Tab-separated table of C-alpha atoms in Angstrom:
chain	number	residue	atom	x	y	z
A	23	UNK	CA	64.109	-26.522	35.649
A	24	UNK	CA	61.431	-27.027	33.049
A	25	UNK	CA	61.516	-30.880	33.535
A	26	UNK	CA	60.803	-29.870	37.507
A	27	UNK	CA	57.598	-27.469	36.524
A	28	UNK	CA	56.409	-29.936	34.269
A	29	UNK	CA	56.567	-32.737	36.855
A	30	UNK	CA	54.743	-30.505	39.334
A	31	UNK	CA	51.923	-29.276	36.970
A	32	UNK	CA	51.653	-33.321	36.194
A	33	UNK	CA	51.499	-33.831	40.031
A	34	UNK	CA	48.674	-30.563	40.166
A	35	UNK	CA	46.580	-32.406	37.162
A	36	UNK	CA	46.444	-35.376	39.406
A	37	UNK	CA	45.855	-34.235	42.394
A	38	UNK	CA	42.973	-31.769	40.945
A	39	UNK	CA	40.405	-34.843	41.012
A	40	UNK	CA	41.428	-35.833	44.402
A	41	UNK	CA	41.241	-32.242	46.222
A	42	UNK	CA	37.901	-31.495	44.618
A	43	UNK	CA	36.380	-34.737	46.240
A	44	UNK	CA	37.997	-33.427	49.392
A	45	UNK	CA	36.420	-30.094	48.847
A	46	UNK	CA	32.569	-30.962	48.107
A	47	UNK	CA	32.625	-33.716	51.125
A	48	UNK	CA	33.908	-31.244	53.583
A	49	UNK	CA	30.951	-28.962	51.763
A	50	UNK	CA	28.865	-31.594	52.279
A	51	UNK	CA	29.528	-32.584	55.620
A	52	UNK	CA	28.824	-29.186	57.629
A	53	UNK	CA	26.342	-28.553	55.297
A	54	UNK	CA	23.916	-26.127	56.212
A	55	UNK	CA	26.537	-23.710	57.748
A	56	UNK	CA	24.378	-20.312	57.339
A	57	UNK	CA	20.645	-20.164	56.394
A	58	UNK	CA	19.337	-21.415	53.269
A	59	UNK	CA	16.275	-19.700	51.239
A	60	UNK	CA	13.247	-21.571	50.199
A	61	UNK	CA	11.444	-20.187	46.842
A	62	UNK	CA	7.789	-20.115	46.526
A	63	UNK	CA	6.217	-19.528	42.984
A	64	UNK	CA	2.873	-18.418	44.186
A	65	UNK	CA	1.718	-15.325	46.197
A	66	UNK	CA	1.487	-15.970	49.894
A	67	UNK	CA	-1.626	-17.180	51.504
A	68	UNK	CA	-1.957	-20.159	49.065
A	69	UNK	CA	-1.385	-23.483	49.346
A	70	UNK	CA	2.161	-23.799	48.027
A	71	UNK	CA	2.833	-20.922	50.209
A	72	UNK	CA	1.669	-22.331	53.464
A	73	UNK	CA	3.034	-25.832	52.777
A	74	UNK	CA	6.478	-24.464	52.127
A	75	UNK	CA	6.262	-22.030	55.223
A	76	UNK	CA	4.896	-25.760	57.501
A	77	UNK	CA	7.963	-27.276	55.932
A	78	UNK	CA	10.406	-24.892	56.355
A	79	UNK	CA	9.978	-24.447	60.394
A	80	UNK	CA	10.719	-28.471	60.390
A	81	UNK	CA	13.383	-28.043	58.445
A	82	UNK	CA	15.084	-25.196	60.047
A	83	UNK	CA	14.465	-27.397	63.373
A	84	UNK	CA	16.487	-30.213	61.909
A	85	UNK	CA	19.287	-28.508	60.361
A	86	UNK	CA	19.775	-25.536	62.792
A	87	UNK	CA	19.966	-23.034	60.636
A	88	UNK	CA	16.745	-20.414	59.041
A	89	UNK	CA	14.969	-21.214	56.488
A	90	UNK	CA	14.139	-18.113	54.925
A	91	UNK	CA	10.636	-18.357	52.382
A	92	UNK	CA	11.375	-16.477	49.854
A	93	UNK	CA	8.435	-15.439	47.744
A	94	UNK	CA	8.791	-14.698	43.791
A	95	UNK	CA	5.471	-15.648	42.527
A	96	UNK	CA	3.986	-14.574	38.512
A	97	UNK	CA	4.050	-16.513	34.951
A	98	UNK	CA	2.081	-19.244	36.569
A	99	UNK	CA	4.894	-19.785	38.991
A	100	UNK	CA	7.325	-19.826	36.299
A	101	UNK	CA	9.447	-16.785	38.033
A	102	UNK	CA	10.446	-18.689	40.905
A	103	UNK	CA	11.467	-21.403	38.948
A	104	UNK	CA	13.663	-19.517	37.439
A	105	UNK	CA	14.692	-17.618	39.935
A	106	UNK	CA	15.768	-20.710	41.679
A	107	UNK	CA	17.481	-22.077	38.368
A	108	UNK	CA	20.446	-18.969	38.418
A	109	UNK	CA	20.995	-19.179	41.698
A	110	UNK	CA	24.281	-21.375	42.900
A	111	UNK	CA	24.160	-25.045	43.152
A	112	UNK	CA	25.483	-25.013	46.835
A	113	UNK	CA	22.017	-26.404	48.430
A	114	UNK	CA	21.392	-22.856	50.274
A	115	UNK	CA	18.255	-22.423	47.620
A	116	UNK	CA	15.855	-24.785	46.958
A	117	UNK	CA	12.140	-24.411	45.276
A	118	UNK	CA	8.978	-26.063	46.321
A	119	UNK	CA	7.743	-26.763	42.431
A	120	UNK	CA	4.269	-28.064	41.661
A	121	UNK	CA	2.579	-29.392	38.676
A	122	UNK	CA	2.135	-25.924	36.905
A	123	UNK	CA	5.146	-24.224	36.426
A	124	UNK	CA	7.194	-28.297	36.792
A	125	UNK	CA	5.181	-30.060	33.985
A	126	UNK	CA	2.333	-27.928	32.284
A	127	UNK	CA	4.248	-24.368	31.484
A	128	UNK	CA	7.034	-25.727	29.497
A	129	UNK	CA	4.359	-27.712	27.406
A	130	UNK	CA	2.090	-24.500	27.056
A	131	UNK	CA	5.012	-21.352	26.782
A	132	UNK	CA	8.321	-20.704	26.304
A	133	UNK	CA	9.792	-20.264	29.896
A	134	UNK	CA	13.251	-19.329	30.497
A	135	UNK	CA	14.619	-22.686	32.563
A	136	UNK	CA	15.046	-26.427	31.359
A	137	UNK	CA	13.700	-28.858	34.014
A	138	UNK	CA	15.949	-31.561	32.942
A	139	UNK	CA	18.985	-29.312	32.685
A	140	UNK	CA	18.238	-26.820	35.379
A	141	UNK	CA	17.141	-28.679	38.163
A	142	UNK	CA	17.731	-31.868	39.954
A	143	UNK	CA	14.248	-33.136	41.151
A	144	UNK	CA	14.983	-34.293	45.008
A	145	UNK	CA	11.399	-36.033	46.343
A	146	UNK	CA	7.888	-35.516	45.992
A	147	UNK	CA	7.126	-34.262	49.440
A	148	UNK	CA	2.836	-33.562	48.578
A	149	UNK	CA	-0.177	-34.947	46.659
A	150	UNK	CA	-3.831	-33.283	46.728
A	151	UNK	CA	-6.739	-34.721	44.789
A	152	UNK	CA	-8.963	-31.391	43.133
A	153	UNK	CA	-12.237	-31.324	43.611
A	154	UNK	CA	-15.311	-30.436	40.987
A	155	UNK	CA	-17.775	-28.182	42.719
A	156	UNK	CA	-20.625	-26.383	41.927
A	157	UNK	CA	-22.850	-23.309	43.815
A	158	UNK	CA	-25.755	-24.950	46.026
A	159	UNK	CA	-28.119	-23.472	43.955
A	160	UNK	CA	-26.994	-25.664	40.840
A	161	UNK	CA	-29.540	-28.287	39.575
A	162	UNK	CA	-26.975	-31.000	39.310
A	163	UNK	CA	-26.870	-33.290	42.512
A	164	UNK	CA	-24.604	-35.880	40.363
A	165	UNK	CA	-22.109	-35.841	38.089
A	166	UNK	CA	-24.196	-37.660	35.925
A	167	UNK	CA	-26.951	-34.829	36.183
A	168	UNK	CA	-24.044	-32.812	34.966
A	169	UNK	CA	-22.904	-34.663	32.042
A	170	UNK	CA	-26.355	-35.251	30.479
A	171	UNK	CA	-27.008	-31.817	30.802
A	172	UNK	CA	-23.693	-30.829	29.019
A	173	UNK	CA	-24.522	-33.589	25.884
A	174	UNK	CA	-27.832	-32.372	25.661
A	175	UNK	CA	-26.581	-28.371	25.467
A	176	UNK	CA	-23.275	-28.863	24.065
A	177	UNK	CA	-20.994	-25.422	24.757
A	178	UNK	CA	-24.250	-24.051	27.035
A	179	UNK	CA	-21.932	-24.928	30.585
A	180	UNK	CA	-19.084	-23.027	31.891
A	181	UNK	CA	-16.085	-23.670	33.914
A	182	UNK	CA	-14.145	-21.499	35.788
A	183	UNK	CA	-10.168	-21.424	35.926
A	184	UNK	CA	-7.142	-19.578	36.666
A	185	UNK	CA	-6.218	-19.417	33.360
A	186	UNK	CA	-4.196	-21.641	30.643
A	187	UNK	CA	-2.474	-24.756	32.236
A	188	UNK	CA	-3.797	-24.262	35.628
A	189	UNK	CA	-5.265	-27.291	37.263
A	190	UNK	CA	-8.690	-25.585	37.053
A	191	UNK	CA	-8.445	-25.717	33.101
A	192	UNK	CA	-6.926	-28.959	32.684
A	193	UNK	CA	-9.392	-30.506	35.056
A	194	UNK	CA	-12.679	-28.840	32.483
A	195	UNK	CA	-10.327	-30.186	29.608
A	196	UNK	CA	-9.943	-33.760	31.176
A	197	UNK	CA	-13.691	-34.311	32.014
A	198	UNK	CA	-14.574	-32.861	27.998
A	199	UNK	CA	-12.063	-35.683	26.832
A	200	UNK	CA	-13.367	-38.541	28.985
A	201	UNK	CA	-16.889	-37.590	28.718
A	202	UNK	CA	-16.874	-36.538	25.213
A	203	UNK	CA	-18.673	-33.129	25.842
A	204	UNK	CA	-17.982	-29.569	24.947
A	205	UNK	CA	-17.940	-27.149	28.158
A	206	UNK	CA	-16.534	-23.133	27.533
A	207	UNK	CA	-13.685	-22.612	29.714
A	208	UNK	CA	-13.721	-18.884	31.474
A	209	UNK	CA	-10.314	-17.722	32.729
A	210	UNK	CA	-9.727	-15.596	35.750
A	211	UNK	CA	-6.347	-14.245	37.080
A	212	UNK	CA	-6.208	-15.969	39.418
A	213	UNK	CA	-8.548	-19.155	41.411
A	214	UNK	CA	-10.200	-16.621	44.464
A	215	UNK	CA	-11.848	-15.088	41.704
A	216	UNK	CA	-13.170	-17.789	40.077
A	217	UNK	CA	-14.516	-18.974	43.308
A	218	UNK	CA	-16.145	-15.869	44.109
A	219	UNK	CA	-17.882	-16.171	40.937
A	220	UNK	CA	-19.005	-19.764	41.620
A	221	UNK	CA	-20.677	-18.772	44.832
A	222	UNK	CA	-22.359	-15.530	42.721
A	223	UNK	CA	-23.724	-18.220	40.575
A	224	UNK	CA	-21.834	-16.570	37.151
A	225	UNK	CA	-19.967	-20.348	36.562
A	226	UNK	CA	-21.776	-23.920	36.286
A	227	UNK	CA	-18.801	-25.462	37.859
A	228	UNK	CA	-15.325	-25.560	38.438
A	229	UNK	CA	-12.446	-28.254	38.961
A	230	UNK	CA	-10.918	-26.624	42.222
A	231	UNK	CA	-7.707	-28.061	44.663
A	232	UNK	CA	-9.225	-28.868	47.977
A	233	UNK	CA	-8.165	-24.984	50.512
A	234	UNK	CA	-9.880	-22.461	47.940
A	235	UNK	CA	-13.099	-24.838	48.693
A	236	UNK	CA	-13.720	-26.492	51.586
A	237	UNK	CA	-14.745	-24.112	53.787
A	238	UNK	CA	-17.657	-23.533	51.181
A	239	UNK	CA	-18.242	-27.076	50.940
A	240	UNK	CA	-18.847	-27.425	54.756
A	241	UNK	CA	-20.749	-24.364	54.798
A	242	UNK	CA	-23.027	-25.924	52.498
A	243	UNK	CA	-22.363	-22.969	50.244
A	244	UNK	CA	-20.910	-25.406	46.870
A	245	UNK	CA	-21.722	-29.062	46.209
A	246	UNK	CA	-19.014	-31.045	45.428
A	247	UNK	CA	-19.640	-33.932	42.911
A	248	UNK	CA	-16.343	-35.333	42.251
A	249	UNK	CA	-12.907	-36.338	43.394
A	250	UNK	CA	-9.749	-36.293	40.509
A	251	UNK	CA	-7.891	-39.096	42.989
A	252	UNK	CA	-8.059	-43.083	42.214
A	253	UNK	CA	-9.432	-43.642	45.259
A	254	UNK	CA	-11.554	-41.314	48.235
A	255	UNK	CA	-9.706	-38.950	50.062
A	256	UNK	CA	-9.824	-39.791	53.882
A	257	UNK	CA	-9.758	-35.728	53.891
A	258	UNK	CA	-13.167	-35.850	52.438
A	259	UNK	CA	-14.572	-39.653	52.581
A	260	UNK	CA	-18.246	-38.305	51.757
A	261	UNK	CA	-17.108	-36.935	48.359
A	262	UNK	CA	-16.817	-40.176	45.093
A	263	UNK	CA	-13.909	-40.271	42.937
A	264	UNK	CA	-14.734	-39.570	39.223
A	265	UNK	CA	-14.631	-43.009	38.579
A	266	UNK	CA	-17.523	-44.096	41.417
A	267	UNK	CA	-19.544	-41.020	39.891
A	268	UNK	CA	-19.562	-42.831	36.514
A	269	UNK	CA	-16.394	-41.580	34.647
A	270	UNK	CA	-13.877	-44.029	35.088
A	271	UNK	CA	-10.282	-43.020	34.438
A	272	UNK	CA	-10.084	-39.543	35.411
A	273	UNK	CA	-7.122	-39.240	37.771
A	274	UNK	CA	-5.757	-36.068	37.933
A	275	UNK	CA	-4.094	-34.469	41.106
A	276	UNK	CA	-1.795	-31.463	42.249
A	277	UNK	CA	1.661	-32.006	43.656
A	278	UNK	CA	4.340	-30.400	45.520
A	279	UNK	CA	8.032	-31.304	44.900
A	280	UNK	CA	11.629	-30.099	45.925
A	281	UNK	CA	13.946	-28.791	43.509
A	282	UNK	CA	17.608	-27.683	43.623
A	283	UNK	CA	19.601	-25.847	41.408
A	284	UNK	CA	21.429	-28.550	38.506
A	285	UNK	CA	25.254	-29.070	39.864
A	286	UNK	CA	24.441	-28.868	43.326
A	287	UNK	CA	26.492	-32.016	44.658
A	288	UNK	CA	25.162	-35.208	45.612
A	289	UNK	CA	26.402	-35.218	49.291
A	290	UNK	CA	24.612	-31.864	49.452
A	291	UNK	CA	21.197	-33.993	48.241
A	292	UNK	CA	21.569	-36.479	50.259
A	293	UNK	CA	21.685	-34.228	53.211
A	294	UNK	CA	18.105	-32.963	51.792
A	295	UNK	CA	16.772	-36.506	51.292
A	296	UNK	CA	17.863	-37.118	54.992
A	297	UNK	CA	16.249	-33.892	56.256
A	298	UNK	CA	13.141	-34.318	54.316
A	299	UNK	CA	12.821	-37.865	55.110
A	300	UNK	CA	12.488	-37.062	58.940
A	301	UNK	CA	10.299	-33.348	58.728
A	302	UNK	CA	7.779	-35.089	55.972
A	303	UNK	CA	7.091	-37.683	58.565
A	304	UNK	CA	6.408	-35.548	61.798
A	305	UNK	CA	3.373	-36.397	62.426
A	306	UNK	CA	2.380	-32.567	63.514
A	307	UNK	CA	3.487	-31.606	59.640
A	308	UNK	CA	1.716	-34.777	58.243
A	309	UNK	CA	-1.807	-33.779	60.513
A	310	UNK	CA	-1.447	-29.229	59.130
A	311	UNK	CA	-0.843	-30.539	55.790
A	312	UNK	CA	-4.022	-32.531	56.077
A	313	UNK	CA	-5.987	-29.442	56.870
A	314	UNK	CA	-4.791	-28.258	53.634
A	315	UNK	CA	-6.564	-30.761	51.609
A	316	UNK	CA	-2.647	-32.607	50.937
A	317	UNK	CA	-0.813	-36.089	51.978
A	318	UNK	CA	2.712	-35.022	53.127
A	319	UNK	CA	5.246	-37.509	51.744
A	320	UNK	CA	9.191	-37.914	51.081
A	321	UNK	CA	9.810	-40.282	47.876
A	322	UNK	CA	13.201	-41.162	46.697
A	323	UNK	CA	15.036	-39.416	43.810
A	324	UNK	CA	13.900	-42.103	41.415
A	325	UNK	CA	10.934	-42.434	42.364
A	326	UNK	CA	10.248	-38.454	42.037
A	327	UNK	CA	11.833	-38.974	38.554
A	328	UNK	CA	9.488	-41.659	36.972
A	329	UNK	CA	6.574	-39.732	38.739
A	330	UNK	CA	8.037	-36.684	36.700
A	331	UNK	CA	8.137	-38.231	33.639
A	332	UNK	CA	4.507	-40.146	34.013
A	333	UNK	CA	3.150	-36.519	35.044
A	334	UNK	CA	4.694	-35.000	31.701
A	335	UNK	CA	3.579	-37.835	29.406
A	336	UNK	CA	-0.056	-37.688	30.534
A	337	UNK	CA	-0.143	-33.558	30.057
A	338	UNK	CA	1.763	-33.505	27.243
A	339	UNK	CA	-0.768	-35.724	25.310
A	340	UNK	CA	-3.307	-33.418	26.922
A	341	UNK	CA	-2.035	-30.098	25.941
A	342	UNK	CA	-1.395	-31.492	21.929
A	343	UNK	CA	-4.975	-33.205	21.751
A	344	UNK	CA	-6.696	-29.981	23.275
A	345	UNK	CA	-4.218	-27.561	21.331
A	346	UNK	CA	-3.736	-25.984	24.950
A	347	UNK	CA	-1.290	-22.982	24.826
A	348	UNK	CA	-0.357	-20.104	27.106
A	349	UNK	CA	-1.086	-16.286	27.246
């Protein structure tokens, strides 16, 4: 009798391997079965929120099931990251993480998640070049007006942001570094504000994505100077890249990535890759992301990852030269 259980709990061990293959795959294959939720880290209205709301209708097109946005915005998007991070790794949530709470927040604070061993990166699915703006009123037609005025006056301009980390700040910290100037950073709670204050004529300038600003722009209301991307945006051909305005090597732009939970299984991400490859390609999607001021895209997991790790090189060096740290 005790030879018998012993051969069957041998037989159980082996078979254990075996039935959880059998197990995920049939996961896997009639995966999505009920609706899956979609985190957004910022309040709604923004871009992050509007991209992920675009995306999910494609998606829930594709797979046939909802796709349910499911807001948890504050810390800099930092809640919904980790929000995302506890929940199961069964590919029914997913987060739309950008630059901020992906790559600048853990270099700044303490947040409560791991990116490497909380998440498994799935594709870059956006890129937007920022723009630096200033009110109409402002003196400085060029970048170069801008600059000289800044060496001559060091500390006398401001910059607006949305506080430590944001792409507002780094963007006043990366010009100071390139161009060797010293510009006093003013915080807001959040970028609306800051832009309201630009058009009031309280800031010199501020390093702003592309929605917050263009209607302005078109209005004639701000003058843009200066485009963070390596090359111009066909969103905004009129505008120079940094490097046409005379300083060379500033590339610094926002991006939008998926994100699923660590342990979710790989049929389950391949079944995202697949999805995302066809939605991020619609050309409806491709042309409303556009009127955001963003390139829709779908890379491959290893491609996302080097693009991950470039991303947190480049900040990380920027956040220890500038002694950049969080509230």
């Amino acid at each position: 009798m005790k030879t018998l259980v012993q051969s069957r709990l041998t037989i159980r061990r082996l078979l254990l391997p075996f039935l959880c293959f059998v197990s995920v795959t049939a996961a896997a294959q009639t995966f999505p079965s009920r609706p899956i939720k979609l985190v957004v880290t910022y309040p709604p209205g923004g871009s992050s929120d509007l991209m992920a709301r675009i995306m999910g209708q494609k998606l829930s097109v594709f797979w046939g099931q909802p796709v349910v946005i499911e807001s948890k915005p504050g810390a800099a998007g930092s809640i919904g990251m980790e929000f995302t991070a506890r929940q199961p790794a069964d590919g029914y949530t997913f987060v739309v993480g950008n630059l901020g709470p992906a790559a600048v927040n853990p270099l700044i604070s303490k947040v409560p998640y791991s990116m490497d061993k909380d998440f498994i990166p799935v594709a870059l699915t956006a890129t937007g070049p920022n723009i630096l703006v200033v009110p109409a009123s402002s003196p400085f037609k060029t970048l170069a007006d801008m600059l000289a005025a800044a060496r001559a006056n060091p500390g006398s301009l401001n910059f607006g942001t949305s506080g430590p980390g944001s792409m507002a700040h780094l963007g006043g910290e990366l010009i100071m570094r390139q161009a060797g100037i010293k510009m006093t950073g003013v915080a807001y709670k959040g970028g609306g504000l800051a832009v309201n204050d630009l058009l009031a004529g309280h800031l010199h300038m501020m390093v702003s994505d592309a929605l917050p600003v263009s209607q302005f722009i078109k209005t004639g209301k701000l003058r843009p100077l200066a485009i963070t991307s390596a090359k111009r945006s066909p969103m905004t051909p009129d505008i120079p890249t940094f490097a046409e305005a005379g300083l060379p090597g500033l590339i610094a732009e926002n991006w939008w990535g998926v994100f699923l939970p660590a342990g979710t299984p790989q049929a389950v991400v391949d079944s995202y890759h697949a999805a995302l490859d066809k939605v991020m390609a619609d050309p409806d999607l491709k042309e409303r992301f556009a009127g955001l001021g963003v390139e829709a895209m779908a890379t491959s997991q290893d491609e996302f990852r080097t693009f991950l790790a470039a991303e947190t090189a480049k900040y990380t060096k920027l956040v220890s030269d500038n002694r950049i740290k969080g509230d």
